[in-house]
PDB file of C-alpha atoms in Angstrom:
ATOM      1  CA  MET A   1     150.068 119.811 -23.990  1.00 89.00           C
ATOM      2  CA  LEU A   2     147.144 122.171 -23.397  1.00 89.00           C
ATOM      3  CA  ASN A   3     144.696 119.307 -23.911  1.00 93.00           C
ATOM      4  CA  ALA A   4     146.404 117.288 -21.189  1.00 96.00           C
ATOM      5  CA  LEU A   5     146.299 120.285 -18.822  1.00 96.00           C
ATOM      6  CA  GLN A   6     142.598 120.807 -19.552  1.00 96.00           C
ATOM      7  CA  VAL A   7     141.703 117.180 -18.868  1.00 96.00           C
ATOM      8  CA  PHE A   8     143.936 116.927 -15.790  1.00 97.00           C
ATOM      9  CA  THR A   9     142.517 120.152 -14.321  1.00 98.00           C
ATOM     10  CA  THR A  10     138.945 119.062 -14.954  1.00 97.00           C
ATOM     11  CA  VAL A  11     139.530 115.669 -13.356  1.00 98.00           C
ATOM     12  CA  ILE A  12     141.261 117.162 -10.277  1.00 98.00           C
ATOM     13  CA  VAL A  13     138.523 119.754  -9.754  1.00 98.00           C
ATOM     14  CA  GLY A  14     135.840 117.138 -10.411  1.00 98.00           C
ATOM     15  CA  LEU A  15     137.285 114.801  -7.792  1.00 98.00           C
ATOM     16  CA  MET A  16     137.450 117.662  -5.291  1.00 98.00           C
ATOM     17  CA  VAL A  17     133.814 118.478  -5.993  1.00 98.00           C
ATOM     18  CA  GLY A  18     132.909 114.826  -5.467  1.00 98.00           C
ATOM     19  CA  VAL A  19     134.665 114.668  -2.103  1.00 97.00           C
ATOM     20  CA  GLU A  20     133.124 117.909  -0.876  1.00 98.00           C
ATOM     21  CA  PHE A  21     129.673 116.943  -2.164  1.00 98.00           C
ATOM     22  CA  SER A  22     130.004 113.615  -0.355  1.00 97.00           C
ATOM     23  CA  VAL A  23     130.984 115.358   2.883  1.00 97.00           C
ATOM     24  CA  ALA A  24     127.996 117.696   2.641  1.00 97.00           C
ATOM     25  CA  PHE A  25     125.292 115.294   1.569  1.00 97.00           C
ATOM     26  CA  VAL A  26     126.466 111.836   2.635  1.00 97.00           C
ATOM     27  CA  MET A  27     129.096 111.784   5.379  1.00 96.00           C
ATOM     28  CA  ASN A  28     127.621 114.481   7.603  1.00 93.00           C
ATOM     29  CA  ARG A  29     124.212 112.792   7.471  1.00 93.00           C
ATOM     30  CA  ILE A  30     125.833 109.514   8.444  1.00 96.00           C
ATOM     31  CA  PHE A  31     127.704 111.248  11.272  1.00 94.00           C
ATOM     32  CA  ASN A  32     124.515 112.932  12.517  1.00 91.00           C
ATOM     33  CA  ALA A  33     122.816 109.530  12.791  1.00 95.00           C
ATOM     34  CA  LEU A  34     125.571 108.009  14.930  1.00 94.00           C
ATOM     35  CA  PRO A  35     124.823 107.367  18.599  1.00 92.00           C
ATOM     36  CA  GLU A  36     126.045 109.398  21.564  1.00 86.00           C
ATOM     37  CA  ASP A  37     129.426 111.092  21.068  1.00 92.00           C
ATOM     38  CA  SER A  38     130.251 109.351  17.800  1.00 94.00           C
ATOM     39  CA  ASP A  39     129.016 112.281  15.674  1.00 93.00           C
ATOM     40  CA  GLN A  40     131.420 114.726  17.291  1.00 93.00           C
ATOM     41  CA  LEU A  41     134.308 112.241  17.249  1.00 95.00           C
ATOM     42  CA  ALA A  42     133.732 111.463  13.556  1.00 95.00           C
ATOM     43  CA  ARG A  43     133.613 115.144  12.646  1.00 95.00           C
ATOM     44  CA  ALA A  44     136.810 115.811  14.592  1.00 95.00           C
ATOM     45  CA  HIS A  45     138.583 112.958  12.826  1.00 95.00           C
ATOM     46  CA  GLY A  46     137.255 114.083   9.438  1.00 94.00           C
ATOM     47  CA  GLY A  47     138.393 117.620  10.204  1.00 94.00           C
ATOM     48  CA  ARG A  48     141.901 116.419  10.949  1.00 95.00           C
ATOM     49  CA  MET A  49     142.110 114.113   7.933  1.00 95.00           C
ATOM     50  CA  LEU A  50     140.513 116.333   5.291  1.00 94.00           C
ATOM     51  CA  GLY A  51     141.875 119.487   6.908  1.00 92.00           C
ATOM     52  CA  ALA A  52     145.359 118.234   6.084  1.00 93.00           C
ATOM     53  CA  LEU A  53     144.525 117.347   2.460  1.00 94.00           C
ATOM     54  CA  MET A  54     142.046 119.900   1.196  1.00 95.00           C
ATOM     55  CA  PRO A  55     144.261 123.026   1.281  1.00 95.00           C
ATOM     56  CA  PHE A  56     146.576 121.405  -1.265  1.00 96.00           C
ATOM     57  CA  TRP A  57     143.612 120.291  -3.366  1.00 97.00           C
ATOM     58  CA  TYR A  58     141.956 123.717  -3.374  1.00 97.00           C
ATOM     59  CA  ILE A  59     145.160 125.628  -4.097  1.00 97.00           C
ATOM     60  CA  GLY A  60     146.239 123.016  -6.648  1.00 97.00           C
ATOM     61  CA  SER A  61     142.901 123.286  -8.440  1.00 98.00           C
ATOM     62  CA  LEU A  62     143.218 127.052  -8.510  1.00 97.00           C
ATOM     63  CA  VAL A  63     146.791 126.891  -9.848  1.00 98.00           C
ATOM     64  CA  LEU A  64     145.816 124.390 -12.544  1.00 98.00           C
ATOM     65  CA  SER A  65     142.827 126.505 -13.608  1.00 97.00           C
ATOM     66  CA  THR A  66     144.997 129.601 -13.722  1.00 97.00           C
ATOM     67  CA  LEU A  67     147.588 127.795 -15.856  1.00 97.00           C
ATOM     68  CA  TRP A  68     144.833 126.676 -18.204  1.00 97.00           C
ATOM     69  CA  ALA A  69     143.474 130.221 -18.452  1.00 96.00           C
ATOM     70  CA  VAL A  70     146.929 131.671 -19.162  1.00 96.00           C
ATOM     71  CA  THR A  71     148.141 129.036 -21.614  1.00 95.00           C
ATOM     72  CA  GLY A  72     144.829 128.820 -23.433  1.00 91.00           C
ATOM     73  CA  TRP A  73     144.009 132.509 -23.441  1.00 90.00           C
ATOM     74  CA  ASP A  74     143.666 132.645 -27.224  1.00 88.00           C
ATOM     75  CA  ARG A  75     141.365 129.598 -27.395  1.00 88.00           C
ATOM     76  CA  SER A  76     137.599 129.439 -27.242  1.00 87.00           C
ATOM     77  CA  GLY A  77     136.259 128.896 -23.755  1.00 90.00           C
ATOM     78  CA  SER A  78     139.053 130.831 -22.059  1.00 94.00           C
ATOM     79  CA  GLY A  79     136.546 133.221 -20.507  1.00 96.00           C
ATOM     80  CA  LEU A  80     134.784 130.273 -18.900  1.00 97.00           C
ATOM     81  CA  VAL A  81     138.070 129.092 -17.421  1.00 97.00           C
ATOM     82  CA  VAL A  82     138.705 132.567 -15.999  1.00 97.00           C
ATOM     83  CA  ILE A  83     135.252 132.492 -14.382  1.00 98.00           C
ATOM     84  CA  ALA A  84     136.003 129.030 -12.969  1.00 98.00           C
ATOM     85  CA  ALA A  85     139.311 130.263 -11.560  1.00 98.00           C
ATOM     86  CA  ALA A  86     137.557 133.267 -10.021  1.00 98.00           C
ATOM     87  CA  LEU A  87     135.033 130.951  -8.377  1.00 98.00           C
ATOM     88  CA  LEU A  88     137.869 128.799  -7.048  1.00 98.00           C
ATOM     89  CA  ILE A  89     139.407 131.955  -5.564  1.00 98.00           C
ATOM     90  CA  VAL A  90     136.066 132.626  -3.861  1.00 98.00           C
ATOM     91  CA  SER A  91     136.075 129.068  -2.482  1.00 98.00           C
ATOM     92  CA  VAL A  92     139.590 129.493  -1.080  1.00 98.00           C
ATOM     93  CA  ILE A  93     138.664 132.821   0.539  1.00 98.00           C
ATOM     94  CA  MET A  94     135.499 131.281   1.992  1.00 98.00           C
ATOM     95  CA  SER A  95     137.542 128.398   3.330  1.00 97.00           C
ATOM     96  CA  LEU A  96     140.121 130.620   4.990  1.00 97.00           C
ATOM     97  CA  LEU A  97     137.686 133.121   6.473  1.00 98.00           C
ATOM     98  CA  LEU A  98     134.678 130.975   7.357  1.00 98.00           C
ATOM     99  CA  LEU A  99     135.297 127.233   7.389  1.00 97.00           C
ATOM    100  CA  VAL A 100     138.905 126.746   8.513  1.00 97.00           C
ATOM    101  CA  PRO A 101     138.500 128.648  11.811  1.00 97.00           C
ATOM    102  CA  ILE A 102     135.573 126.435  12.806  1.00 97.00           C
ATOM    103  CA  ASN A 103     137.336 123.305  11.565  1.00 96.00           C
ATOM    104  CA  ASN A 104     140.524 124.152  13.488  1.00 96.00           C
ATOM    105  CA  GLN A 105     138.534 124.280  16.705  1.00 96.00           C
ATOM    106  CA  GLY A 106     136.352 121.265  15.977  1.00 95.00           C
ATOM    107  CA  LYS A 107     139.185 118.921  15.100  1.00 94.00           C
ATOM    108  CA  THR A 108     140.609 119.271  18.618  1.00 94.00           C
ATOM    109  CA  TRP A 109     137.355 118.599  20.449  1.00 94.00           C
ATOM    110  CA  THR A 110     136.635 115.481  22.426  1.00 93.00           C
ATOM    111  CA  PRO A 111     133.486 114.677  24.385  1.00 93.00           C
ATOM    112  CA  GLU A 112     135.337 115.945  27.456  1.00 94.00           C
ATOM    113  CA  ASN A 113     136.497 119.340  26.143  1.00 95.00           C
ATOM    114  CA  ARG A 114     133.975 120.372  23.492  1.00 95.00           C
ATOM    115  CA  PRO A 115     131.992 123.570  24.074  1.00 96.00           C
ATOM    116  CA  ALA A 116     128.309 123.433  24.944  1.00 94.00           C
ATOM    117  CA  ASP A 117     127.413 124.957  21.557  1.00 96.00           C
ATOM    118  CA  TRP A 118     129.472 122.525  19.470  1.00 94.00           C
ATOM    119  CA  LYS A 119     126.427 121.374  17.459  1.00 93.00           C
ATOM    120  CA  GLU A 120     125.527 124.949  16.573  1.00 96.00           C
ATOM    121  CA  GLN A 121     129.110 125.549  15.443  1.00 96.00           C
ATOM    122  CA  MET A 122     129.027 122.398  13.299  1.00 95.00           C
ATOM    123  CA  ASN A 123     125.688 123.480  11.828  1.00 95.00           C
ATOM    124  CA  ARG A 124     127.211 126.856  10.928  1.00 97.00           C
ATOM    125  CA  TRP A 125     130.160 125.045   9.300  1.00 97.00           C
ATOM    126  CA  ASP A 126     127.673 122.901   7.356  1.00 97.00           C
ATOM    127  CA  ARG A 127     125.803 125.962   6.054  1.00 97.00           C
ATOM    128  CA  TYR A 128     129.029 127.598   4.884  1.00 98.00           C
ATOM    129  CA  HIS A 129     130.103 124.302   3.368  1.00 98.00           C
ATOM    130  CA  TYR A 130     126.867 124.016   1.342  1.00 98.00           C
ATOM    131  CA  VAL A 131     127.591 127.430  -0.184  1.00 98.00           C
ATOM    132  CA  ARG A 132     131.200 126.459  -0.890  1.00 98.00           C
ATOM    133  CA  VAL A 133     130.046 123.246  -2.564  1.00 98.00           C
ATOM    134  CA  ALA A 134     127.718 125.276  -4.795  1.00 98.00           C
ATOM    135  CA  VAL A 135     130.631 127.564  -5.715  1.00 98.00           C
ATOM    136  CA  ILE A 136     132.979 124.705  -6.641  1.00 98.00           C
ATOM    137  CA  VAL A 137     130.220 122.864  -8.536  1.00 98.00           C
ATOM    138  CA  ALA A 138     129.745 126.040 -10.578  1.00 98.00           C
ATOM    139  CA  ALA A 139     133.512 126.275 -11.155  1.00 98.00           C
ATOM    140  CA  PHE A 140     133.607 122.649 -12.286  1.00 98.00           C
ATOM    141  CA  SER A 141     130.653 123.252 -14.591  1.00 98.00           C
ATOM    142  CA  PHE A 142     132.456 126.175 -16.232  1.00 98.00           C
ATOM    143  CA  LEU A 143     135.566 124.050 -16.725  1.00 98.00           C
ATOM    144  CA  VAL A 144     133.592 121.219 -18.313  1.00 97.00           C
ATOM    145  CA  THR A 145     131.764 123.665 -20.558  1.00 97.00           C
ATOM    146  CA  ALA A 146     135.088 125.185 -21.623  1.00 97.00           C
ATOM    147  CA  LEU A 147     136.172 121.759 -22.866  1.00 93.00           C
ATOM    148  CA  VAL A 148     133.313 121.607 -25.342  1.00 88.00           C
TER     149      VAL A 148
END
């Protein structure tokens, strides 16, 4: 049973990392290259779509990692899982304090109602997101290492 939890947790966290990495290094670059108002419209749509999904994914990943740490406490690699869970806590806190407030504003913007500094706000979101991606990549790396 623990083996299934370990694999399932690693896959779920790995998929989350892949999505967030893609947003940071693929999708946002595509959006930035779009003409006229398309960049802002794409980011608003992405904010609505992923903003509805990612809270469950982040919290779910944290819960799964915590379950792994608790149920496998007496096994080798448990310390690595605890570190991964701690990093996932950091990512959730970062999300709530830094990224979600910007995202909640940005997902309602249209070319008609967006603020004059909308690009600066999106750039700030991107910088925070890069840090969050690094945190969840580290968490994933600890989980994978704990499997070995």
